[in-house]
Structures are given as C-alpha cells and as structure tokens.
Amino acid sequence: MTPPFSVAIVHYHLHRGGVTRVIHTASRCLTEAGIPHVILSGDPDESGAKLPVHVVEGLGYGTEPGGPSGLQLVQAMRAAASATLGPGPVVWHFHNHSLGRNRAMADAVAILAEAGDAMVLQMHDFAEDGRSVNYEVIADAETLYPHSPRIRHAFLNSRDRGYLVAAGLPAERGVLLPNAITAPALVKPLETAPESALVLYPVRGIRRKNLGELFLLAALSPKGTRYAVTLGPDNVRWQAVHEEWLAFAEDTQLPVMMDVVGRLAPAPKALRTYSSWLRHATHCITASVSEGFGLGFLEPITVGKPLLGRNLPAVTNDFSEAGIVPGRLYDRLLVPASWVGMETLRQRLVRSLRATLEAYGQAMSNEQLDRSFAAMVHKGHLDFGNLPEDLQRQVIHRILAGEDADNVLVEIRAETQPLRGWLKRTLKQTRPTAKPEDMAAYSTAAYVERLQQLYQAVIEAKPAAPEYVPKHKVLSRFLKPGSFHFLCT
C-alpha cells in the first residue's frame, strides 16, 4: 500500500562521502518500502547510481553573498518536489542544514517550519564542533534549530542528542537515527595467512583521524607489522598536515603507508583497489579523536576483520547499548608529561584555545584555560592523541632513539599497561569481537523502519508555530570547559 505522503531528501551535493552514502542507502530503502521520494541536490550524483535525483540550483555550497535567498530556495524546492512527486503532502528530510555551508538552506528550513511543513532535520556534523569557519556563515541566524510537533531532529549518537536537549530541544523531538551498515566490499579470504600483520585504517587522512597515532603504534609494534591509510584528504585545508606525515614516514622509515588505494598494492602482484587492501589486511584500526556515527567501528565486523584502536565513548556507548563490542579498544595512549614539558603544553594550549574561542566570538576565561589544561593531564601523563602533531613527532623521535619505550602506556577502563606488550598480544588476535549477525540494530531493515516511523510521526502531527533552540546554548555545549582538543581545530 502506497503511504499517503512522499519524501524529499535534501543535501548540498552527492559527491563521494559519508552523507552521500547515507542518502543512497535511504533512497534504496524507501524504494523497497514503496515510499515515493526524490533527492534534491545542488549537484548531480557523481556515483552514476540510478536514483531519483533532481538538481536544484542554489542548494550547493555557497558561503558568499549573491546567491538565492531562503525564500527563493523554498520556491525552487517546492517546484522540484511537485514536478517529481506530484501533489500531496511531502516530508522534507534535510541533511546538515545548520552546518554553515549555505546560509540560504538554513533560512529555507526556518521558512518551511513557519509554514507548518513536516520535516526531519538530520545532523551529521555541527558548525559548533571545531568548524569555526562554517559557523561564521550562520553566526547571526537565530532560527537555526526550529522545533514543533511536525519537526524531528535526528542524531547519529546520543551525545549530540543530549547536547541539543540540554540546550532546549524538547526530548520527544530529538531522536536517534543511526546509519544502516552494509559490507563496504566483498572480501575473499587469502589462501595463505600472512606472516606479519597488515593493519588498515579505512579513512581519509584528515586531521581528526589522528594519523600520528599510527606512527606511535608502528614504532612499538612487532617487527614486520605494517600500517596503511586508505585515502588522502580531498579538502585543501588538511593537505599540509597530511604532507607533514608523509615526510615523517620518509624520514623515519616507519612502516606506515599513506593514501594507498589506487597508488600502492598491499602485496606483490595484488591489485591496488580498496577491496584488495581489505582482503590483505589482517586487522582494521581506528585512531580518530572525533566521529559523528563511527562507521569505522562497525564496518570491519561485516567483513570479518578484527578491530583495534581508540575508543570514543560518545559513539561506542550506543553500540554497547545494542549489545555490540566493536573491537579491542583503548581509552588513552599515555606518555610521560616530562617528554613534552608541562609549560610547553600550556603555552600551546593558551594560543590554540584562545584562537578557537575567538573564532566563535568567545573570550577565553581563566576557568576555561585551567579546566582544559587539567583535563589533559592524567597522573603525570598526557594522552598522545590530544597533542599537536609536532609534539607527537617529538615523542616518536624519543622512542626511536631507544629511550624508555615501555613508559608508553595503554589505558583501558582506568587500568594501564605497557603499550608494546598490549600490541604484541592484540595483533595476534585474528578474530573479531563481534559477528555480522550481531548487527541487527544497524541493518537496512531496522533503518527503513525507523525512517517510516519518523515520517509518519511528523506527517500526522497537527501544525503549530515553531519555537527555536537558542543557538548560543548549543554553542556552549560544544565549547564547554575541558572539552578542547588540539586535533579538532
């Protein structure tokens, strides 16, 4: 039976990446469920997938003045939806409308809210979360986060939902909408098990992915262990950091390979494809210090690869609630504070924290500085993952010089042990900590059921004048004292 509504999915673009993949999955799920829909995008779908895409001029990235207004964008979207879907009620499903990539989109959402339209506003990323350049675009927008009985805010993790609820979003209008998980590639097992571990980091090498941690692990791993990062950054903002790590790999000869897919092969005569790298990998790793959903924690399970790396409770707590242990994870990698120098770290913190806060129009208080500094120190140690890259390299050079390698500790649930011994044992473990059948909560069947419930709830609710979450309260949650992270700036 065809539902009494249709859906218009709205995003800036359909370039390769996480949000596009989510939209592709949603479109296929809606098609299988018999829900009429269209994808409105500022650019064509570069994947070539045969999905119902309609390009709307003005939806793409646009931070400069001179583009269409919010009202003009609403008119264009309404016309596109009507031409594709025909008459009848529409649920608007926006992705990242508040990210600061197009002010007109944020204004359009507020106009639709005032008109009483049914909407799902899905948040993958936040301008308030280490994206100060984006925030400038929407800094004076007081209607950024509308809510009403006909609007639901959809979040990838409980932390983000908690931030918005604490800022004033009624709890019943904020829901979790985790991504559906499907295997990223078909992986045929190798005929002969490799002699040494190949640890694959299937990400783009941007700053928050904490590339330096791979070099630290490589310096302390058993001989023959190799680490590989699949892709380089496609944003010019992160290319300088990536180039510095490439130079460091050349300088130190540590077994860390960067941007390998399409450029290098994982073994002699092997293909250079992602599938080939995944097939040859003995383990996957995550070292990221910030994630929205945490796809990298779950995808290895679908292809039978064991995962090791850095735990992110903001996202993995949701997996635990679903009964999933995604991998062998640590909470911190600790190095003696004396290796860096407390005064050096504090001076770096003063500069970086002040610059970050000023970029958001905030002044740095003594309380903010003191609490941020205190949060970095752990019983005379520092978490390697929250050091600037040059200080990370300083630590690794010390280890390579043969000094006190066993003073590098891994912390797991408040217990510490030498990292080198933990790595030796962990890299011998070749079985994942979960099975594909454990992933039912993140199946496409579960995902389409969540979508249908969301759409049904907003389309059946009676229109009411929207209210707005105070934007400054949202910002204060992301900038709360003690939350600063060097690699998230």
CSV table of C-alpha atoms in Angstrom, one decimal:
chain,number,residue,atom,x,y,z
A,1,MET,CA,0.0,0.0,0.0
A,2,THR,CA,1.4,3.4,-1.0
A,3,PRO,CA,1.7,5.7,2.0
A,4,PRO,CA,-0.3,9.0,2.0
A,5,PHE,CA,2.8,11.1,1.7
A,6,SER,CA,6.1,11.4,-0.2
A,7,VAL,CA,9.6,12.4,0.9
A,8,ALA,CA,12.0,15.0,-0.4
A,9,ILE,CA,15.6,14.3,0.7
A,10,VAL,CA,17.7,17.5,0.6
A,11,HIS,CA,21.5,17.9,0.7
A,12,TYR,CA,24.1,20.2,-0.7
A,13,HIS,CA,25.7,17.7,-3.1
A,14,LEU,CA,26.0,14.0,-3.9
A,15,HIS,CA,29.8,13.8,-4.0
A,16,ARG,CA,31.5,10.7,-2.7
A,17,GLY,CA,31.5,10.6,1.1
A,18,GLY,CA,29.6,9.6,4.2
A,19,VAL,CA,26.5,11.7,3.9
A,20,THR,CA,26.0,10.7,0.2
A,21,ARG,CA,26.4,7.1,1.2
A,22,VAL,CA,23.7,7.5,3.8
A,23,ILE,CA,21.4,9.2,1.3
A,24,HIS,CA,22.0,6.4,-1.2
A,25,THR,CA,21.1,3.8,1.4
A,26,ALA,CA,18.0,5.7,2.4
A,27,SER,CA,16.8,6.0,-1.2
A,28,ARG,CA,17.1,2.3,-1.8
A,29,CYS,CA,15.3,1.5,1.4
A,30,LEU,CA,12.5,3.9,0.6
A,31,THR,CA,12.2,2.4,-2.9
A,32,GLU,CA,11.9,-1.1,-1.4
A,33,ALA,CA,9.3,0.1,1.0
A,34,GLY,CA,7.3,1.7,-1.8
A,35,ILE,CA,7.6,5.3,-0.5
A,36,PRO,CA,7.7,7.8,-3.3
A,37,HIS,CA,10.7,10.2,-2.9
A,38,VAL,CA,13.1,12.5,-4.7
A,39,ILE,CA,16.6,13.6,-3.8
A,40,LEU,CA,17.2,17.3,-4.2
A,41,SER,CA,20.8,18.3,-4.6
A,42,GLY,CA,22.9,21.2,-5.7
A,43,ASP,CA,25.0,18.9,-8.0
A,44,PRO,CA,24.3,15.7,-9.9
A,45,ASP,CA,25.0,12.3,-8.4
A,46,GLU,CA,28.6,11.6,-9.4
A,47,SER,CA,28.3,7.9,-8.5
A,48,GLY,CA,26.1,7.2,-11.5
A,49,ALA,CA,23.6,5.3,-9.4
A,50,LYS,CA,20.1,5.3,-10.9
A,51,LEU,CA,18.4,7.1,-8.1
A,52,PRO,CA,15.6,9.8,-8.3
A,53,VAL,CA,17.9,12.9,-8.2
A,54,HIS,CA,16.7,16.4,-9.1
A,55,VAL,CA,19.3,19.1,-9.2
A,56,VAL,CA,18.1,22.4,-7.7
A,57,GLU,CA,20.2,25.5,-8.4
A,58,GLY,CA,21.2,27.2,-5.2
A,59,LEU,CA,21.4,24.1,-2.9
A,60,GLY,CA,25.1,23.6,-3.3
A,61,TYR,CA,27.8,25.0,-1.0
A,62,GLY,CA,27.6,28.8,-1.1
A,63,THR,CA,29.2,30.9,1.7
A,64,GLU,CA,29.5,34.1,-0.4
A,65,PRO,CA,26.6,36.6,-0.7
A,66,GLY,CA,24.7,36.9,-4.0
A,67,GLY,CA,23.1,33.5,-4.2
A,68,PRO,CA,19.3,32.8,-3.9
A,69,SER,CA,17.5,33.8,-0.8
A,70,GLY,CA,15.9,31.3,1.6
A,71,LEU,CA,12.5,32.1,0.1
A,72,GLN,CA,13.7,31.6,-3.4
A,73,LEU,CA,15.3,28.3,-2.4
A,74,VAL,CA,12.0,27.2,-0.9
A,75,GLN,CA,10.1,28.1,-4.1
A,76,ALA,CA,12.6,26.2,-6.2
A,77,MET,CA,12.5,23.1,-3.9
A,78,ARG,CA,8.7,23.1,-3.8
A,79,ALA,CA,8.6,23.3,-7.6
A,80,ALA,CA,11.1,20.4,-8.0
A,81,ALA,CA,9.3,18.2,-5.5
A,82,SER,CA,5.9,18.9,-7.1
A,83,ALA,CA,7.2,18.2,-10.6
A,84,THR,CA,8.7,14.9,-9.5
A,85,LEU,CA,6.3,13.7,-6.9
A,86,GLY,CA,3.0,15.3,-7.9
A,87,PRO,CA,0.5,16.9,-5.5
A,88,GLY,CA,0.1,15.7,-1.9
A,89,PRO,CA,1.9,16.1,1.4
A,90,VAL,CA,5.7,16.0,1.5
A,91,VAL,CA,8.0,15.2,4.3
A,92,TRP,CA,11.3,17.2,3.9
A,93,HIS,CA,14.3,15.3,5.1
A,94,PHE,CA,17.3,17.7,5.3
A,95,HIS,CA,20.9,16.6,5.9
A,96,ASN,CA,23.2,19.1,7.8
A,97,HIS,CA,21.1,22.2,7.1
A,98,SER,CA,22.8,24.0,10.0
A,99,LEU,CA,26.4,23.2,9.1
A,100,GLY,CA,27.1,26.7,7.7
A,101,ARG,CA,27.8,25.6,4.1
A,102,ASN,CA,24.9,27.5,2.7
A,103,ARG,CA,23.0,30.2,4.7
A,104,ALA,CA,20.1,30.0,2.3
A,105,MET,CA,19.4,26.4,3.2
A,106,ALA,CA,19.3,27.3,6.9
A,107,ASP,CA,16.9,30.1,6.2
A,108,ALA,CA,14.8,27.8,3.9
A,109,VAL,CA,14.3,25.4,6.8
A,110,ALA,CA,13.1,28.1,9.1
A,111,ILE,CA,10.6,29.3,6.4
A,112,LEU,CA,9.3,25.7,6.0
A,113,ALA,CA,9.0,25.4,9.7
A,114,GLU,CA,6.9,28.6,9.9
A,115,ALA,CA,4.7,27.3,7.1
A,116,GLY,CA,4.0,24.2,9.2
A,117,ASP,CA,5.6,21.7,6.8
A,118,ALA,CA,6.6,18.3,8.1
A,119,MET,CA,10.4,17.9,8.4
A,120,VAL,CA,13.2,15.7,9.6
A,121,LEU,CA,16.4,17.6,10.3
A,122,GLN,CA,19.3,15.1,10.3
A,123,MET,CA,22.6,16.3,11.9
A,124,HIS,CA,25.7,14.5,10.8
A,125,ASP,CA,28.1,17.3,11.8
A,126,PHE,CA,27.9,20.7,13.6
A,127,ALA,CA,29.4,24.0,12.8
A,128,GLU,CA,29.8,24.5,16.5
A,129,ASP,CA,32.1,21.4,16.7
A,130,GLY,CA,35.5,22.6,15.5
A,131,ARG,CA,34.3,24.2,12.3
A,132,SER,CA,34.5,27.9,13.2
A,133,VAL,CA,34.8,29.0,9.5
A,134,ASN,CA,31.5,27.4,8.9
A,135,TYR,CA,30.0,29.0,12.0
A,136,GLU,CA,30.7,32.5,10.7
A,137,VAL,CA,28.1,31.8,7.9
A,138,ILE,CA,25.3,31.2,10.4
A,139,ALA,CA,26.6,33.2,13.4
A,140,ASP,CA,23.7,35.6,13.3
A,141,ALA,CA,20.9,33.1,12.4
A,142,GLU,CA,18.5,33.0,15.3
A,143,THR,CA,16.2,30.5,13.6
A,144,LEU,CA,18.8,27.7,13.1
A,145,TYR,CA,17.2,25.0,15.2
A,146,PRO,CA,13.4,25.1,14.8
A,147,HIS,CA,11.2,22.6,16.6
A,148,SER,CA,7.5,21.9,16.6
A,149,PRO,CA,5.2,18.8,16.7
A,150,ARG,CA,5.8,18.4,12.9
A,151,ILE,CA,9.6,18.6,13.1
A,152,ARG,CA,12.1,15.9,14.4
A,153,HIS,CA,15.8,16.4,14.9
A,154,ALA,CA,17.6,13.2,14.0
A,155,PHE,CA,21.0,12.5,15.5
A,156,LEU,CA,23.7,9.9,14.8
A,157,ASN,CA,24.7,9.5,18.5
A,158,SER,CA,23.3,10.0,22.0
A,159,ARG,CA,25.9,12.7,22.8
A,160,ASP,CA,24.8,15.0,20.1
A,161,ARG,CA,21.1,14.5,21.0
A,162,GLY,CA,22.0,15.2,24.6
A,163,TYR,CA,23.7,18.5,23.7
A,164,LEU,CA,20.6,19.7,21.9
A,165,VAL,CA,18.2,18.6,24.5
A,166,ALA,CA,20.3,20.3,27.2
A,167,ALA,CA,20.2,23.5,25.0
A,168,GLY,CA,16.4,23.5,25.0
A,169,LEU,CA,15.2,20.9,22.4
A,170,PRO,CA,12.2,19.0,23.8
A,171,ALA,CA,13.4,15.4,24.3
A,172,GLU,CA,10.5,13.9,22.4
A,173,ARG,CA,11.5,16.0,19.3
A,174,GLY,CA,15.0,14.6,19.2
A,175,VAL,CA,15.6,11.0,18.1
A,176,LEU,CA,18.5,8.7,17.3
A,177,LEU,CA,18.8,7.8,13.6
A,178,PRO,CA,22.0,5.6,13.4
A,179,ASN,CA,23.3,4.8,9.9
A,180,ALA,CA,22.5,1.5,8.3
A,181,ILE,CA,25.6,-0.7,8.0
A,182,THR,CA,26.3,-2.8,4.9
A,183,ALA,CA,29.6,-4.5,3.9
A,184,PRO,CA,31.8,-2.0,2.1
A,185,ALA,CA,33.3,-4.6,-0.2
A,186,LEU,CA,33.2,-8.4,-0.9
A,187,VAL,CA,36.2,-9.9,0.8
A,188,LYS,CA,37.6,-13.3,-0.3
A,189,PRO,CA,39.9,-14.7,2.3
A,190,LEU,CA,43.6,-15.1,1.4
A,191,GLU,CA,44.6,-18.7,0.6
A,192,THR,CA,47.6,-18.3,2.9
A,193,ALA,CA,47.7,-16.3,6.0
A,194,PRO,CA,50.3,-13.5,6.0
A,195,GLU,CA,53.4,-13.9,8.2
A,196,SER,CA,53.1,-10.4,9.7
A,197,ALA,CA,50.2,-8.1,10.5
A,198,LEU,CA,48.8,-5.5,8.0
A,199,VAL,CA,46.7,-3.0,9.9
A,200,LEU,CA,44.3,-1.0,7.6
A,201,TYR,CA,42.9,2.4,8.5
A,202,PRO,CA,40.0,2.8,6.0
A,203,VAL,CA,39.6,6.6,6.2
A,204,ARG,CA,40.6,9.9,4.5
A,205,GLY,CA,43.7,11.2,6.3
A,206,ILE,CA,42.2,14.4,7.7
A,207,ARG,CA,43.4,15.9,11.0
A,208,ARG,CA,40.9,14.5,13.4
A,209,LYS,CA,41.8,11.0,12.2
A,210,ASN,CA,44.9,11.3,14.4
A,211,LEU,CA,47.4,10.0,11.9
A,212,GLY,CA,50.3,10.4,14.3
A,213,GLU,CA,48.9,7.6,16.5
A,214,LEU,CA,49.7,5.1,13.7
A,215,PHE,CA,53.3,6.1,13.7
A,216,LEU,CA,53.5,5.7,17.5
A,217,LEU,CA,51.9,2.2,17.2
A,218,ALA,CA,54.2,1.3,14.3
A,219,ALA,CA,57.3,2.3,16.5
A,220,LEU,CA,56.2,-0.2,19.2
A,221,SER,CA,54.7,-3.0,17.1
A,222,PRO,CA,56.3,-6.4,16.5
A,223,LYS,CA,58.8,-6.4,13.6
A,224,GLY,CA,57.2,-6.8,10.2
A,225,THR,CA,53.9,-5.1,11.2
A,226,ARG,CA,52.7,-2.6,8.6
A,227,TYR,CA,50.1,0.2,8.8
A,228,ALA,CA,48.2,1.7,5.9
A,229,VAL,CA,45.8,4.6,5.5
A,230,THR,CA,43.4,4.2,2.5
A,231,LEU,CA,43.0,7.8,1.2
A,232,GLY,CA,44.5,11.2,1.4
A,233,PRO,CA,42.4,14.3,2.2
A,234,ASP,CA,40.3,15.9,-0.6
A,235,ASN,CA,40.0,19.2,1.3
A,236,VAL,CA,42.9,21.5,0.8
A,237,ARG,CA,42.6,22.5,4.5
A,238,TRP,CA,44.1,19.2,5.6
A,239,GLN,CA,46.7,18.6,2.9
A,240,ALA,CA,49.5,20.4,4.7
A,241,VAL,CA,49.1,18.1,7.8
A,242,HIS,CA,49.0,15.1,5.5
A,243,GLU,CA,52.2,16.1,3.7
A,244,GLU,CA,54.0,16.5,7.0
A,245,TRP,CA,53.2,12.9,7.9
A,246,LEU,CA,54.3,11.7,4.5
A,247,ALA,CA,57.6,13.4,5.1
A,248,PHE,CA,57.8,11.9,8.6
A,249,ALA,CA,57.3,8.4,7.2
A,250,GLU,CA,60.1,9.0,4.7
A,251,ASP,CA,62.4,10.5,7.3
A,252,THR,CA,61.9,7.8,10.0
A,253,GLN,CA,61.2,4.8,7.6
A,254,LEU,CA,58.5,3.7,10.0
A,255,PRO,CA,56.2,1.1,8.2
A,256,VAL,CA,53.2,3.5,7.7
A,257,MET,CA,51.8,3.9,4.2
A,258,MET,CA,49.5,6.8,3.3
A,259,ASP,CA,46.9,7.2,0.6
A,260,VAL,CA,47.4,3.7,-0.6
A,261,VAL,CA,44.3,2.9,-2.6
A,262,GLY,CA,44.9,3.2,-6.3
A,263,ARG,CA,48.6,4.1,-5.6
A,264,LEU,CA,50.2,1.1,-3.9
A,265,ALA,CA,49.5,-2.6,-3.7
A,266,PRO,CA,49.2,-4.5,-0.4
A,267,ALA,CA,51.4,-7.4,-1.7
A,268,PRO,CA,53.3,-8.3,-4.8
A,269,LYS,CA,51.0,-8.9,-7.8
A,270,ALA,CA,48.0,-7.8,-5.8
A,271,LEU,CA,45.5,-5.2,-7.1
A,272,ARG,CA,45.7,-1.6,-5.8
A,273,THR,CA,41.9,-1.4,-5.1
A,274,TYR,CA,40.2,-0.9,-1.7
A,275,SER,CA,38.9,-4.4,-1.9
A,276,SER,CA,42.4,-5.8,-2.4
A,277,TRP,CA,43.7,-3.8,0.6
A,278,LEU,CA,40.8,-5.0,2.8
A,279,ARG,CA,41.4,-8.6,1.7
A,280,HIS,CA,45.1,-8.5,2.6
A,281,ALA,CA,44.5,-6.7,5.9
A,282,THR,CA,44.8,-8.8,9.0
A,283,HIS,CA,43.3,-6.1,11.2
A,284,CYS,CA,41.5,-2.7,10.9
A,285,ILE,CA,42.2,0.2,13.1
A,286,THR,CA,40.6,3.4,14.3
A,287,ALA,CA,42.6,6.2,15.8
A,288,SER,CA,40.1,9.0,15.3
A,289,VAL,CA,39.5,11.5,18.1
A,290,SER,CA,36.0,12.6,16.9
A,291,GLU,CA,33.3,11.0,15.0
A,292,GLY,CA,29.6,11.6,14.3
A,293,PHE,CA,28.4,8.0,13.9
A,294,GLY,CA,31.5,5.8,14.0
A,295,LEU,CA,31.2,3.7,10.8
A,296,GLY,CA,34.8,2.7,11.2
A,297,PHE,CA,33.9,0.8,14.4
A,298,LEU,CA,31.2,-1.4,12.8
A,299,GLU,CA,32.2,-1.9,9.1
A,300,PRO,CA,35.1,-4.3,10.0
A,301,ILE,CA,32.6,-6.6,11.7
A,302,THR,CA,30.7,-7.0,8.4
A,303,VAL,CA,33.8,-8.3,6.6
A,304,GLY,CA,35.2,-10.4,9.5
A,305,LYS,CA,38.2,-8.2,10.3
A,306,PRO,CA,39.3,-7.7,13.9
A,307,LEU,CA,39.4,-4.1,15.0
A,308,LEU,CA,41.8,-2.4,17.4
A,309,GLY,CA,42.3,1.3,18.3
A,310,ARG,CA,41.0,4.3,20.2
A,311,ASN,CA,37.6,4.1,22.0
A,312,LEU,CA,35.2,7.0,21.6
A,313,PRO,CA,32.5,6.6,24.3
A,314,ALA,CA,30.4,9.4,22.7
A,315,VAL,CA,29.7,6.9,19.9
A,316,THR,CA,30.6,3.5,21.2
A,317,ASN,CA,28.3,3.7,24.2
A,318,ASP,CA,25.4,3.4,21.7
A,319,PHE,CA,26.9,0.3,20.2
A,320,SER,CA,27.2,-1.2,23.7
A,321,GLU,CA,23.5,-0.5,24.3
A,322,ALA,CA,22.9,-2.6,21.2
A,323,GLY,CA,25.0,-5.4,22.6
A,324,ILE,CA,28.0,-4.9,20.3
A,325,VAL,CA,31.6,-5.0,21.3
A,326,PRO,CA,33.2,-3.4,18.2
A,327,GLY,CA,36.8,-4.2,18.9
A,328,ARG,CA,39.8,-4.3,21.2
A,329,LEU,CA,39.9,-0.6,22.1
A,330,TYR,CA,41.9,1.6,24.4
A,331,ASP,CA,40.8,4.8,26.1
A,332,ARG,CA,44.1,6.6,26.0
A,333,LEU,CA,47.7,6.2,25.0
A,334,LEU,CA,49.7,7.8,27.8
A,335,VAL,CA,53.2,9.2,27.5
A,336,PRO,CA,55.1,10.9,30.4
A,337,ALA,CA,54.3,14.6,30.6
A,338,SER,CA,58.1,15.2,31.0
A,339,TRP,CA,58.6,14.1,27.4
A,340,VAL,CA,56.7,17.1,26.3
A,341,GLY,CA,57.0,19.6,29.1
A,342,MET,CA,54.1,21.0,31.0
A,343,GLU,CA,55.0,24.6,30.3
A,344,THR,CA,55.4,23.9,26.6
A,345,LEU,CA,52.0,22.3,26.5
A,346,ARG,CA,50.3,25.1,28.5
A,347,GLN,CA,51.7,27.7,26.2
A,348,ARG,CA,50.4,25.8,23.1
A,349,LEU,CA,47.1,25.4,24.8
A,350,VAL,CA,46.8,29.1,25.6
A,351,ARG,CA,47.4,30.0,21.9
A,352,SER,CA,45.1,27.3,20.4
A,353,LEU,CA,42.3,27.6,22.9
A,354,ARG,CA,42.2,31.4,22.6
A,355,ALA,CA,42.2,31.3,18.8
A,356,THR,CA,39.4,28.7,18.8
A,357,LEU,CA,37.2,30.6,21.2
A,358,GLU,CA,37.8,33.9,19.5
A,359,ALA,CA,36.8,32.3,16.1
A,360,TYR,CA,33.4,31.6,17.7
A,361,GLY,CA,33.2,35.1,19.1
A,362,GLN,CA,34.0,34.0,22.7
A,363,ALA,CA,36.6,35.2,25.1
A,364,MET,CA,38.9,32.8,27.0
A,365,SER,CA,38.4,32.8,30.7
A,366,ASN,CA,40.9,31.6,33.3
A,367,GLU,CA,38.4,28.9,34.3
A,368,GLN,CA,38.3,27.6,30.7
A,369,LEU,CA,42.1,27.6,30.4
A,370,ASP,CA,42.6,25.9,33.8
A,371,ARG,CA,39.9,23.2,33.2
A,372,SER,CA,41.1,22.5,29.7
A,373,PHE,CA,44.7,22.1,30.9
A,374,ALA,CA,43.6,19.9,33.9
A,375,ALA,CA,41.7,17.6,31.5
A,376,MET,CA,44.8,16.9,29.5
A,377,VAL,CA,46.9,15.7,32.5
A,378,HIS,CA,46.4,12.1,33.7
A,379,LYS,CA,48.6,11.3,36.8
A,380,GLY,CA,51.7,12.7,35.3
A,381,HIS,CA,51.0,11.5,31.8
A,382,LEU,CA,49.5,13.0,28.6
A,383,ASP,CA,47.2,11.4,26.1
A,384,PHE,CA,49.2,11.1,22.9
A,385,GLY,CA,46.0,11.6,20.9
A,386,ASN,CA,45.5,15.1,22.3
A,387,LEU,CA,48.9,16.5,21.4
A,388,PRO,CA,49.6,18.8,18.4
A,389,GLU,CA,51.3,17.0,15.6
A,390,ASP,CA,54.8,18.4,16.1
A,391,LEU,CA,54.7,17.3,19.7
A,392,GLN,CA,53.5,13.9,18.6
A,393,ARG,CA,56.5,13.6,16.4
A,394,GLN,CA,58.8,14.7,19.2
A,395,VAL,CA,57.5,11.8,21.3
A,396,ILE,CA,58.0,9.3,18.5
A,397,HIS,CA,61.6,10.5,17.9
A,398,ARG,CA,62.3,9.9,21.5
A,399,ILE,CA,61.0,6.3,21.2
A,400,LEU,CA,63.0,5.7,18.1
A,401,ALA,CA,66.1,6.9,19.9
A,402,GLY,CA,65.6,3.9,22.2
A,403,GLU,CA,64.6,5.8,25.3
A,404,ASP,CA,62.1,4.4,27.8
A,405,ALA,CA,59.7,2.7,25.2
A,406,ASP,CA,57.9,0.8,28.0
A,407,ASN,CA,56.9,4.1,29.6
A,408,VAL,CA,54.3,4.5,26.9
A,409,LEU,CA,51.2,3.0,28.4
A,410,VAL,CA,47.8,1.9,27.1
A,411,GLU,CA,44.8,2.8,29.3
A,412,ILE,CA,41.8,0.5,29.2
A,413,ARG,CA,38.9,1.1,31.7
A,414,ALA,CA,41.2,3.0,34.0
A,415,GLU,CA,43.9,0.2,34.1
A,416,THR,CA,47.3,0.8,32.4
A,417,GLN,CA,49.9,-1.5,31.0
A,418,PRO,CA,52.9,-1.0,28.6
A,419,LEU,CA,51.6,-0.4,25.1
A,420,ARG,CA,54.3,-2.5,23.5
A,421,GLY,CA,53.2,-5.7,25.3
A,422,TRP,CA,49.5,-5.0,24.6
A,423,LEU,CA,50.1,-4.5,20.9
A,424,LYS,CA,52.0,-7.8,20.7
A,425,ARG,CA,49.2,-9.7,22.2
A,426,THR,CA,46.4,-7.8,20.4
A,427,LEU,CA,48.0,-8.2,16.9
A,428,LYS,CA,48.0,-12.0,17.5
A,429,GLN,CA,44.2,-11.9,17.9
A,430,THR,CA,42.7,-12.6,14.4
A,431,ARG,CA,39.1,-13.0,15.3
A,432,PRO,CA,36.7,-10.0,15.5
A,433,THR,CA,34.9,-9.3,18.8
A,434,ALA,CA,31.5,-9.4,17.1
A,435,LYS,CA,29.8,-11.2,14.3
A,436,PRO,CA,27.7,-9.8,11.4
A,437,GLU,CA,24.6,-11.3,12.9
A,438,ASP,CA,25.1,-9.1,16.0
A,439,MET,CA,24.4,-6.0,13.8
A,440,ALA,CA,20.7,-6.4,13.5
A,441,ALA,CA,20.1,-3.0,15.2
A,442,TYR,CA,22.0,-1.4,12.3
A,443,SER,CA,20.5,-3.4,9.4
A,444,THR,CA,18.8,-1.8,6.4
A,445,ALA,CA,15.5,-3.4,7.7
A,446,ALA,CA,15.9,-1.6,11.0
A,447,TYR,CA,16.8,1.6,9.3
A,448,VAL,CA,13.8,1.8,7.0
A,449,GLU,CA,11.5,1.0,9.9
A,450,ARG,CA,13.0,4.0,11.8
A,451,LEU,CA,12.5,6.2,8.8
A,452,GLN,CA,8.9,5.2,8.3
A,453,GLN,CA,8.1,5.8,12.0
A,454,LEU,CA,9.8,9.3,11.8
A,455,TYR,CA,7.9,10.3,8.6
A,456,GLN,CA,4.6,9.0,9.9
A,457,ALA,CA,5.0,10.9,13.2
A,458,VAL,CA,5.6,14.3,11.6
A,459,ILE,CA,3.1,14.0,8.8
A,460,GLU,CA,0.3,13.0,11.2
A,461,ALA,CA,1.1,15.8,13.8
A,462,LYS,CA,-1.0,18.9,13.8
A,463,PRO,CA,0.8,22.1,12.5
A,464,ALA,CA,1.9,24.5,15.2
A,465,ALA,CA,4.0,27.6,15.3
A,466,PRO,CA,7.7,26.6,15.7
A,467,GLU,CA,9.9,27.5,18.6
A,468,TYR,CA,13.7,27.7,18.3
A,469,VAL,CA,16.5,26.2,20.4
A,470,PRO,CA,18.8,29.2,21.5
A,471,LYS,CA,21.8,28.9,19.2
A,472,HIS,CA,24.2,30.2,21.9
A,473,LYS,CA,23.2,27.4,24.2
A,474,VAL,CA,24.1,24.9,21.5
A,475,LEU,CA,27.5,26.5,21.1
A,476,SER,CA,28.1,26.5,24.8
A,477,ARG,CA,27.7,22.7,24.9
A,478,PHE,CA,30.3,22.1,22.3
A,479,LEU,CA,32.7,24.7,23.8
A,480,LYS,CA,32.2,23.6,27.4
A,481,PRO,CA,35.4,23.9,29.6
A,482,GLY,CA,37.6,20.8,29.4
A,483,SER,CA,36.4,19.7,26.0
A,484,PHE,CA,39.2,21.3,23.9
A,485,HIS,CA,41.1,19.0,21.6
A,486,PHE,CA,44.1,20.1,19.5
A,487,LEU,CA,43.3,17.8,16.6
A,488,CYS,CA,39.7,19.2,16.4
A,489,THR,CA,40.8,22.7,15.5
